[in-house]
CSV table of C-alpha atoms in Angstrom, one decimal:
chain,number,residue,atom,x,y,z
Y,37,MET,CA,0.0,0.0,0.0
Y,38,ARG,CA,2.8,2.4,0.8
Y,39,LYS,CA,4.5,1.7,-2.5
Y,40,PHE,CA,1.2,2.3,-4.3
Y,41,ARG,CA,0.7,5.7,-2.5
Y,42,ARG,CA,4.3,6.6,-3.4
Y,43,LYS,CA,3.6,5.8,-7.1
Y,44,CYS,CA,0.4,7.9,-7.1
Y,45,ARG,CA,2.3,10.8,-5.5
Y,46,VAL,CA,5.0,10.6,-8.2
Y,47,MET,CA,2.3,10.4,-11.0
Y,48,ARG,CA,0.4,13.3,-9.6
Y,49,ARG,CA,3.5,15.5,-9.5
Y,50,ALA,CA,4.5,14.5,-13.0
Y,51,MET,CA,1.0,15.1,-14.3
Y,52,HIS,CA,1.0,18.5,-12.8
Y,53,ARG,CA,4.2,19.4,-14.7
Y,54,GLU,CA,2.9,17.8,-17.9
Y,55,LEU,CA,-0.3,19.7,-17.9
Y,56,ARG,CA,1.6,23.0,-17.5
Y,57,GLU,CA,4.3,22.2,-20.1
Y,58,HIS,CA,2.5,24.1,-22.9
Y,59,LYS,CA,0.8,27.3,-21.9
Y,60,SER,CA,-1.8,27.3,-24.8
Y,61,SER,CA,-3.0,23.7,-24.2
Y,62,PHE,CA,-3.0,24.3,-20.4
Y,63,ILE,CA,-5.3,27.3,-20.9
Y,64,VAL,CA,-7.7,25.3,-23.1
Y,65,PHE,CA,-7.6,22.4,-20.6
Y,66,SER,CA,-8.3,24.8,-17.6
Y,67,ILE,CA,-11.3,26.5,-19.4
Y,68,LEU,CA,-12.8,23.2,-20.5
Y,69,ARG,CA,-12.4,21.6,-17.0
Y,70,ALA,CA,-14.1,24.7,-15.4
Y,71,LEU,CA,-17.0,24.5,-17.8
Y,72,VAL,CA,-17.4,20.7,-17.1
Y,73,VAL,CA,-17.5,21.4,-13.4
Y,74,VAL,CA,-20.1,24.1,-13.8
Y,75,VAL,CA,-22.3,21.7,-15.9
Y,76,MET,CA,-21.8,19.0,-13.3
Y,77,VAL,CA,-23.0,21.2,-10.5
Y,78,LEU,CA,-26.1,22.2,-12.6
Y,79,GLN,CA,-26.8,18.5,-13.3
Y,80,ILE,CA,-26.6,17.7,-9.6
Y,81,PHE,CA,-29.1,20.4,-8.8
Y,82,ASN,CA,-31.4,19.0,-11.6
Y,83,LYS,CA,-30.9,15.5,-10.1
Y,84,ASN,CA,-29.8,14.2,-13.5
Y,85,TYR,CA,-27.3,11.8,-12.2
Y,86,GLU,CA,-26.6,10.1,-15.6
Y,87,ASN,CA,-25.3,13.4,-16.8
Y,88,VAL,CA,-23.3,13.8,-13.6
Y,89,PHE,CA,-21.6,10.6,-14.5
Y,90,LEU,CA,-20.9,11.8,-18.0
Y,91,CYS,CA,-19.3,15.0,-16.5
Y,92,GLY,CA,-17.1,12.9,-14.2
Y,93,LEU,CA,-16.1,10.7,-17.2
Y,94,THR,CA,-15.3,13.9,-19.2
Y,95,LEU,CA,-13.0,15.2,-16.4
Y,96,VAL,CA,-11.1,11.9,-16.5
Y,97,LEU,CA,-10.9,11.9,-20.3
Y,98,LEU,CA,-9.4,15.4,-20.3
Y,99,LEU,CA,-6.5,14.0,-18.4
Y,100,VAL,CA,-5.9,11.1,-20.9
Y,101,PRO,CA,-3.6,13.1,-23.3
Y,102,SER,CA,-1.2,14.1,-20.5
Y,103,PHE,CA,-1.3,10.6,-19.0
Y,104,VAL,CA,-0.5,9.0,-22.4
Y,105,GLN,CA,2.4,11.4,-22.8
Y,106,LEU,CA,3.8,10.4,-19.4
Y,107,GLU,CA,3.4,6.7,-19.6
Y,108,LEU,CA,4.5,6.2,-23.3
Y,109,ARG,CA,7.2,8.9,-23.1
Y,110,VAL,CA,5.8,10.7,-26.2
Y,111,GLU,CA,5.3,14.4,-26.8
Y,112,LEU,CA,2.0,15.5,-28.3
Y,113,PRO,CA,2.2,18.7,-30.3
Y,114,LYS,CA,0.2,21.6,-28.8
Y,115,THR,CA,-2.1,21.7,-31.8
Y,116,LEU,CA,-3.0,18.0,-31.7
Y,117,GLU,CA,-3.5,18.1,-27.9
Y,118,ILE,CA,-5.9,21.0,-28.1
Y,119,ILE,CA,-7.8,19.2,-30.9
Y,120,ILE,CA,-8.1,16.1,-28.7
Y,121,LEU,CA,-9.3,18.2,-25.7
Y,122,LEU,CA,-11.9,20.0,-27.8
Y,123,PHE,CA,-13.1,16.8,-29.3
Y,124,ILE,CA,-13.7,15.2,-25.9
Y,125,PHE,CA,-15.6,18.3,-24.7
Y,126,ALA,CA,-17.7,18.5,-27.9
Y,127,ALA,CA,-18.6,14.8,-27.9
Y,128,GLU,CA,-19.5,14.4,-24.2
Y,129,ILE,CA,-20.7,17.8,-22.9
Y,130,LEU,CA,-22.0,19.6,-26.0
Y,131,GLY,CA,-23.1,16.5,-27.9
Y,132,GLU,CA,-24.7,14.4,-25.1
Y,133,ILE,CA,-25.6,16.7,-22.3
Y,134,ARG,CA,-26.4,19.9,-24.3
Y,135,GLU,CA,-28.0,17.6,-27.0
Y,136,PHE,CA,-26.1,19.2,-29.9
Y,137,TYR,CA,-26.5,15.8,-31.7
Y,138,ILE,CA,-30.2,16.6,-32.0
Y,139,ARG,CA,-30.1,20.4,-32.2
Y,140,ILE,CA,-27.3,20.7,-34.8
Y,141,PRO,CA,-27.8,18.2,-37.7
Y,142,LEU,CA,-24.1,18.2,-38.7
Y,143,TRP,CA,-22.7,17.9,-35.2
Y,144,ASP,CA,-22.4,14.1,-35.3
Y,145,THR,CA,-20.9,14.2,-38.8
Y,146,MET,CA,-18.3,16.7,-37.7
Y,147,LEU,CA,-17.3,14.6,-34.8
Y,148,HIS,CA,-17.0,11.4,-36.8
Y,149,THR,CA,-14.8,13.2,-39.3
Y,150,MET,CA,-12.6,14.4,-36.5
Y,151,ASN,CA,-12.6,10.9,-35.0
Y,152,GLY,CA,-11.2,9.6,-38.3
Y,153,PHE,CA,-8.6,12.3,-38.3
Y,154,LEU,CA,-7.5,11.6,-34.7
Y,155,ALA,CA,-7.5,7.8,-35.1
Y,156,ALA,CA,-5.3,8.2,-38.2
Y,157,ALA,CA,-3.0,10.4,-36.1
Y,158,ILE,CA,-2.7,7.7,-33.4
Y,159,GLY,CA,-2.1,4.9,-36.0
Y,160,PHE,CA,0.5,7.0,-37.9
Y,161,SER,CA,2.3,8.0,-34.7
Y,162,LEU,CA,2.6,4.4,-33.5
Y,163,VAL,CA,4.3,3.4,-36.8
Y,164,ASP,CA,6.4,6.6,-37.0
Y,165,LEU,CA,7.8,6.2,-33.5
Y,166,LEU,CA,8.6,2.5,-34.3
Y,167,ASN,CA,10.2,3.6,-37.5
Y,168,ARG,CA,12.5,6.0,-35.8
Y,169,SER,CA,13.4,3.7,-32.9
Y,170,LYS,CA,17.0,2.8,-32.6
Y,171,ARG,CA,16.2,-0.7,-31.5
Y,172,TYR,CA,15.0,-1.6,-35.1
Y,173,THR,CA,16.9,-1.4,-38.3
Y,174,PHE,CA,14.1,-1.4,-40.9
Y,175,GLN,CA,12.7,1.8,-42.5
Y,176,LEU,CA,9.1,2.0,-43.8
Y,177,SER,CA,8.3,4.1,-46.8
Y,178,PRO,CA,6.1,7.3,-46.3
Y,179,LEU,CA,3.4,5.8,-48.5
Y,180,PHE,CA,3.3,2.6,-46.4
Y,181,MET,CA,3.1,4.6,-43.1
Y,182,ALA,CA,0.2,6.7,-44.6
Y,183,MET,CA,-1.6,3.5,-45.6
Y,184,VAL,CA,-1.2,2.0,-42.1
Y,185,ALA,CA,-2.6,5.2,-40.5
Y,186,PHE,CA,-5.6,5.1,-42.9
Y,187,CYS,CA,-6.3,1.4,-42.2
Y,188,PHE,CA,-5.9,1.9,-38.4
Y,189,SER,CA,-8.4,4.8,-38.5
Y,190,MET,CA,-11.0,2.9,-40.6
Y,191,THR,CA,-10.7,-0.1,-38.3
Y,192,ILE,CA,-11.4,2.1,-35.3
Y,193,GLY,CA,-14.4,3.5,-37.1
Y,194,VAL,CA,-15.7,0.0,-37.9
Y,195,ILE,CA,-15.3,-1.1,-34.3
Y,196,TRP,CA,-17.2,1.9,-33.1
Y,197,GLU,CA,-20.1,1.2,-35.5
Y,198,PHE,CA,-20.1,-2.4,-34.2
Y,199,PHE,CA,-20.4,-0.9,-30.7
Y,200,GLU,CA,-23.3,1.3,-31.7
Y,201,PHE,CA,-25.2,-1.6,-33.3
Y,202,GLY,CA,-24.6,-3.8,-30.3
Y,203,MET,CA,-26.0,-1.1,-27.9
Y,204,ASP,CA,-29.0,-0.7,-30.1
Y,205,TYR,CA,-29.7,-4.4,-30.6
Y,206,PHE,CA,-29.0,-5.7,-27.1
Y,207,PHE,CA,-29.9,-2.7,-24.9
Y,208,ASN,CA,-32.7,-1.0,-26.9
Y,209,MET,CA,-30.8,2.2,-27.4
Y,210,ASP,CA,-30.7,4.5,-30.5
Y,211,MET,CA,-27.1,5.2,-31.2
Y,212,GLN,CA,-27.6,4.5,-34.9
Y,213,LYS,CA,-29.9,7.4,-35.6
Y,214,ASP,CA,-32.9,6.8,-38.0
Y,215,THR,CA,-33.3,8.7,-41.3
Y,216,VAL,CA,-36.6,9.5,-43.0
Y,217,ILE,CA,-36.5,8.4,-46.7
Y,218,HIS,CA,-39.1,8.5,-49.5
Y,219,ARG,CA,-38.1,5.5,-51.6
Y,220,ILE,CA,-37.1,1.9,-50.8
Y,221,ASN,CA,-35.8,-0.9,-53.0
Y,222,SER,CA,-36.4,-4.4,-51.7
Y,223,VAL,CA,-36.3,-7.9,-53.1
Y,224,MET,CA,-38.5,-9.2,-50.3
Y,225,LEU,CA,-41.3,-7.0,-51.4
Y,226,ASN,CA,-41.3,-8.3,-55.0
Y,227,PRO,CA,-44.8,-9.7,-55.6
Y,228,ASP,CA,-43.4,-12.3,-58.0
Y,229,GLY,CA,-40.9,-13.7,-55.5
Y,230,VAL,CA,-37.9,-13.3,-57.8
Y,231,ASN,CA,-34.5,-11.8,-57.0
Y,232,VAL,CA,-35.3,-8.4,-58.5
Y,233,PRO,CA,-35.6,-5.3,-56.3
Y,234,TYR,CA,-39.1,-3.9,-56.1
Y,235,THR,CA,-39.2,-0.1,-55.8
Y,236,ILE,CA,-41.7,1.8,-53.7
Y,237,ASP,CA,-41.3,5.5,-54.6
Y,238,ASN,CA,-42.8,8.8,-53.3
Y,239,ILE,CA,-43.5,7.4,-49.8
Y,240,GLN,CA,-45.6,10.0,-47.9
Y,241,GLY,CA,-46.1,8.2,-44.6
Y,242,THR,CA,-45.6,5.0,-42.6
Y,243,MET,CA,-48.1,3.0,-40.5
Y,244,ILE,CA,-47.5,0.2,-38.0
Y,245,ASP,CA,-50.3,-1.9,-36.7
Y,246,GLY,CA,-52.8,0.6,-38.2
Y,247,LYS,CA,-51.1,3.6,-36.4
Y,248,ASP,CA,-49.6,6.4,-38.4
Y,249,LEU,CA,-46.1,7.2,-37.2
Y,250,GLY,CA,-46.5,10.8,-38.0
Y,251,ILE,CA,-43.5,11.0,-40.4
Y,252,ASP,CA,-43.5,12.1,-44.0
Y,253,GLY,CA,-41.8,9.0,-45.4
Y,254,TYR,CA,-40.3,5.7,-44.5
Y,255,LEU,CA,-38.1,5.2,-41.5
Y,256,ASP,CA,-34.6,3.8,-42.3
Y,257,ILE,CA,-33.3,2.1,-39.2
Y,258,GLY,CA,-29.7,3.2,-38.8
Y,259,LEU,CA,-28.2,2.1,-42.1
Y,260,ILE,CA,-27.8,5.5,-43.7
Y,261,ASP,CA,-26.5,7.0,-40.4
Y,262,THR,CA,-23.9,4.2,-40.2
Y,263,MET,CA,-22.7,4.6,-43.8
Y,264,LYS,CA,-22.5,8.4,-43.4
Y,265,ASP,CA,-20.4,8.0,-40.3
Y,266,MET,CA,-18.1,5.6,-42.1
Y,267,PHE,CA,-17.8,7.9,-45.1
Y,268,VAL,CA,-16.8,11.0,-43.0
Y,269,ASN,CA,-14.4,8.8,-41.0
Y,270,PHE,CA,-12.9,7.9,-44.3
Y,271,ILE,CA,-12.5,11.6,-45.2
Y,272,GLY,CA,-10.8,12.4,-41.8
Y,273,ALA,CA,-8.5,9.4,-42.2
Y,274,VAL,CA,-7.5,10.4,-45.8
Y,275,VAL,CA,-6.8,14.0,-44.7
Y,276,PHE,CA,-4.5,13.0,-41.8
Y,277,SER,CA,-2.8,10.3,-43.9
Y,278,CYS,CA,-1.9,12.9,-46.4
Y,279,PHE,CA,-0.5,15.1,-43.7
Y,280,GLY,CA,1.5,12.2,-42.3
Y,281,PHE,CA,2.9,11.3,-45.8
Y,282,LEU,CA,4.1,14.9,-46.3
Y,283,TYR,CA,5.6,15.0,-42.8
Y,284,VAL,CA,7.8,11.9,-43.5
Y,285,LYS,CA,8.7,13.1,-47.0
Y,286,SER,CA,9.9,16.4,-45.7
Y,287,ARG,CA,10.9,15.6,-42.2
Y,288,GLY,CA,11.2,18.9,-40.2
Y,289,LYS,CA,10.1,21.1,-43.1
Y,290,ASN,CA,6.3,20.9,-43.2
Y,291,LYS,CA,5.2,23.0,-40.2
Y,292,ILE,CA,1.5,22.1,-40.5
Y,293,ALA,CA,2.2,18.3,-40.4
Y,294,GLU,CA,4.8,18.8,-37.7
Y,295,GLY,CA,2.2,20.3,-35.5
Y,296,LEU,CA,0.1,17.1,-35.7
Y,297,ILE,CA,2.7,14.3,-35.3
Y,298,PRO,CA,3.8,13.1,-31.8
Y,299,SER,CA,7.4,12.6,-31.2
Y,300,VAL,CA,9.6,10.8,-28.6
Y,301,LYS,CA,10.1,12.8,-25.4
Y,302,THR,CA,13.4,14.3,-24.7
Y,303,LYS,CA,15.1,13.8,-21.3
Y,304,ASP,CA,14.2,17.4,-20.3
Y,305,ALA,CA,10.5,16.7,-21.0
Y,306,ASP,CA,10.3,13.3,-19.4
Y,307,PHE,CA,8.7,14.4,-16.2
Y,308,LEU,CA,7.7,11.0,-14.9
Y,309,THR,CA,11.3,9.7,-15.0
Y,310,GLN,CA,12.5,12.9,-13.4
Y,311,GLU,CA,9.9,12.7,-10.6
Y,312,GLU,CA,10.8,9.0,-10.0
Y,313,ALA,CA,14.5,9.9,-9.7
Y,314,GLU,CA,13.8,12.8,-7.4
Y,315,ASN,CA,11.6,10.6,-5.2
Y,316,GLU,CA,14.3,7.9,-4.9
Y,317,ILE,CA,16.8,10.6,-3.9
Y,318,ALA,CA,14.5,12.0,-1.3
Y,319,GLU,CA,14.0,8.5,0.3
């Protein structure tokens, strides 16, 4: 227990230094954290304890970028770190609690695009750090690294869509949002029973068990939403893969790409190792 408390103390001090390493990202982190706390207090007064949990989860997620930097000894550029912080806040607080997913039609699309971008950044960074490691002698081409980043991002997107489908199917949720359409093509509806799609066009309404659903068309159950999410994830993955490709091709010259690619921490910025060493000296 004493060893665990010592480790927690070292991590807390290192985290404190990591959070304040870059002034701009620390300002963004502080503002977002304060906003989350305010929202949490309001949700407690409203007795909406599910949203209180989401606020607590958001506070933890805001610490993840700094924790990853400490544990993996990598340095996230200020631009990328700020994008990650804003993404977490936009998804959890604005999207879920403030219901931007419903109020702003393109909010979910924007976040899925950003998710594809960030997932590609993670995939590319893993390969890039491995590629620059002195422990290995192989060198991967910029095109191959960009392809790995793209495939990694698309895989994350597919897994997330599996998760949404599972939550809807097993727990009766509605993560795969429905879409009202006015035409369907279905082989099952073909009156001749042949394998030829039967088209029903200009649908004006839908009834179930004799009750009108009150919509001006047919209800698509999640398919269009899923495919749209995958498509915008594809766009985000392609954009970052291009940035990564340019970064490797012109190492140190492309300032835009350089602001998005993590790097190995230098000894001066390895705060966890420094705190561990100082703690050993103190004891």
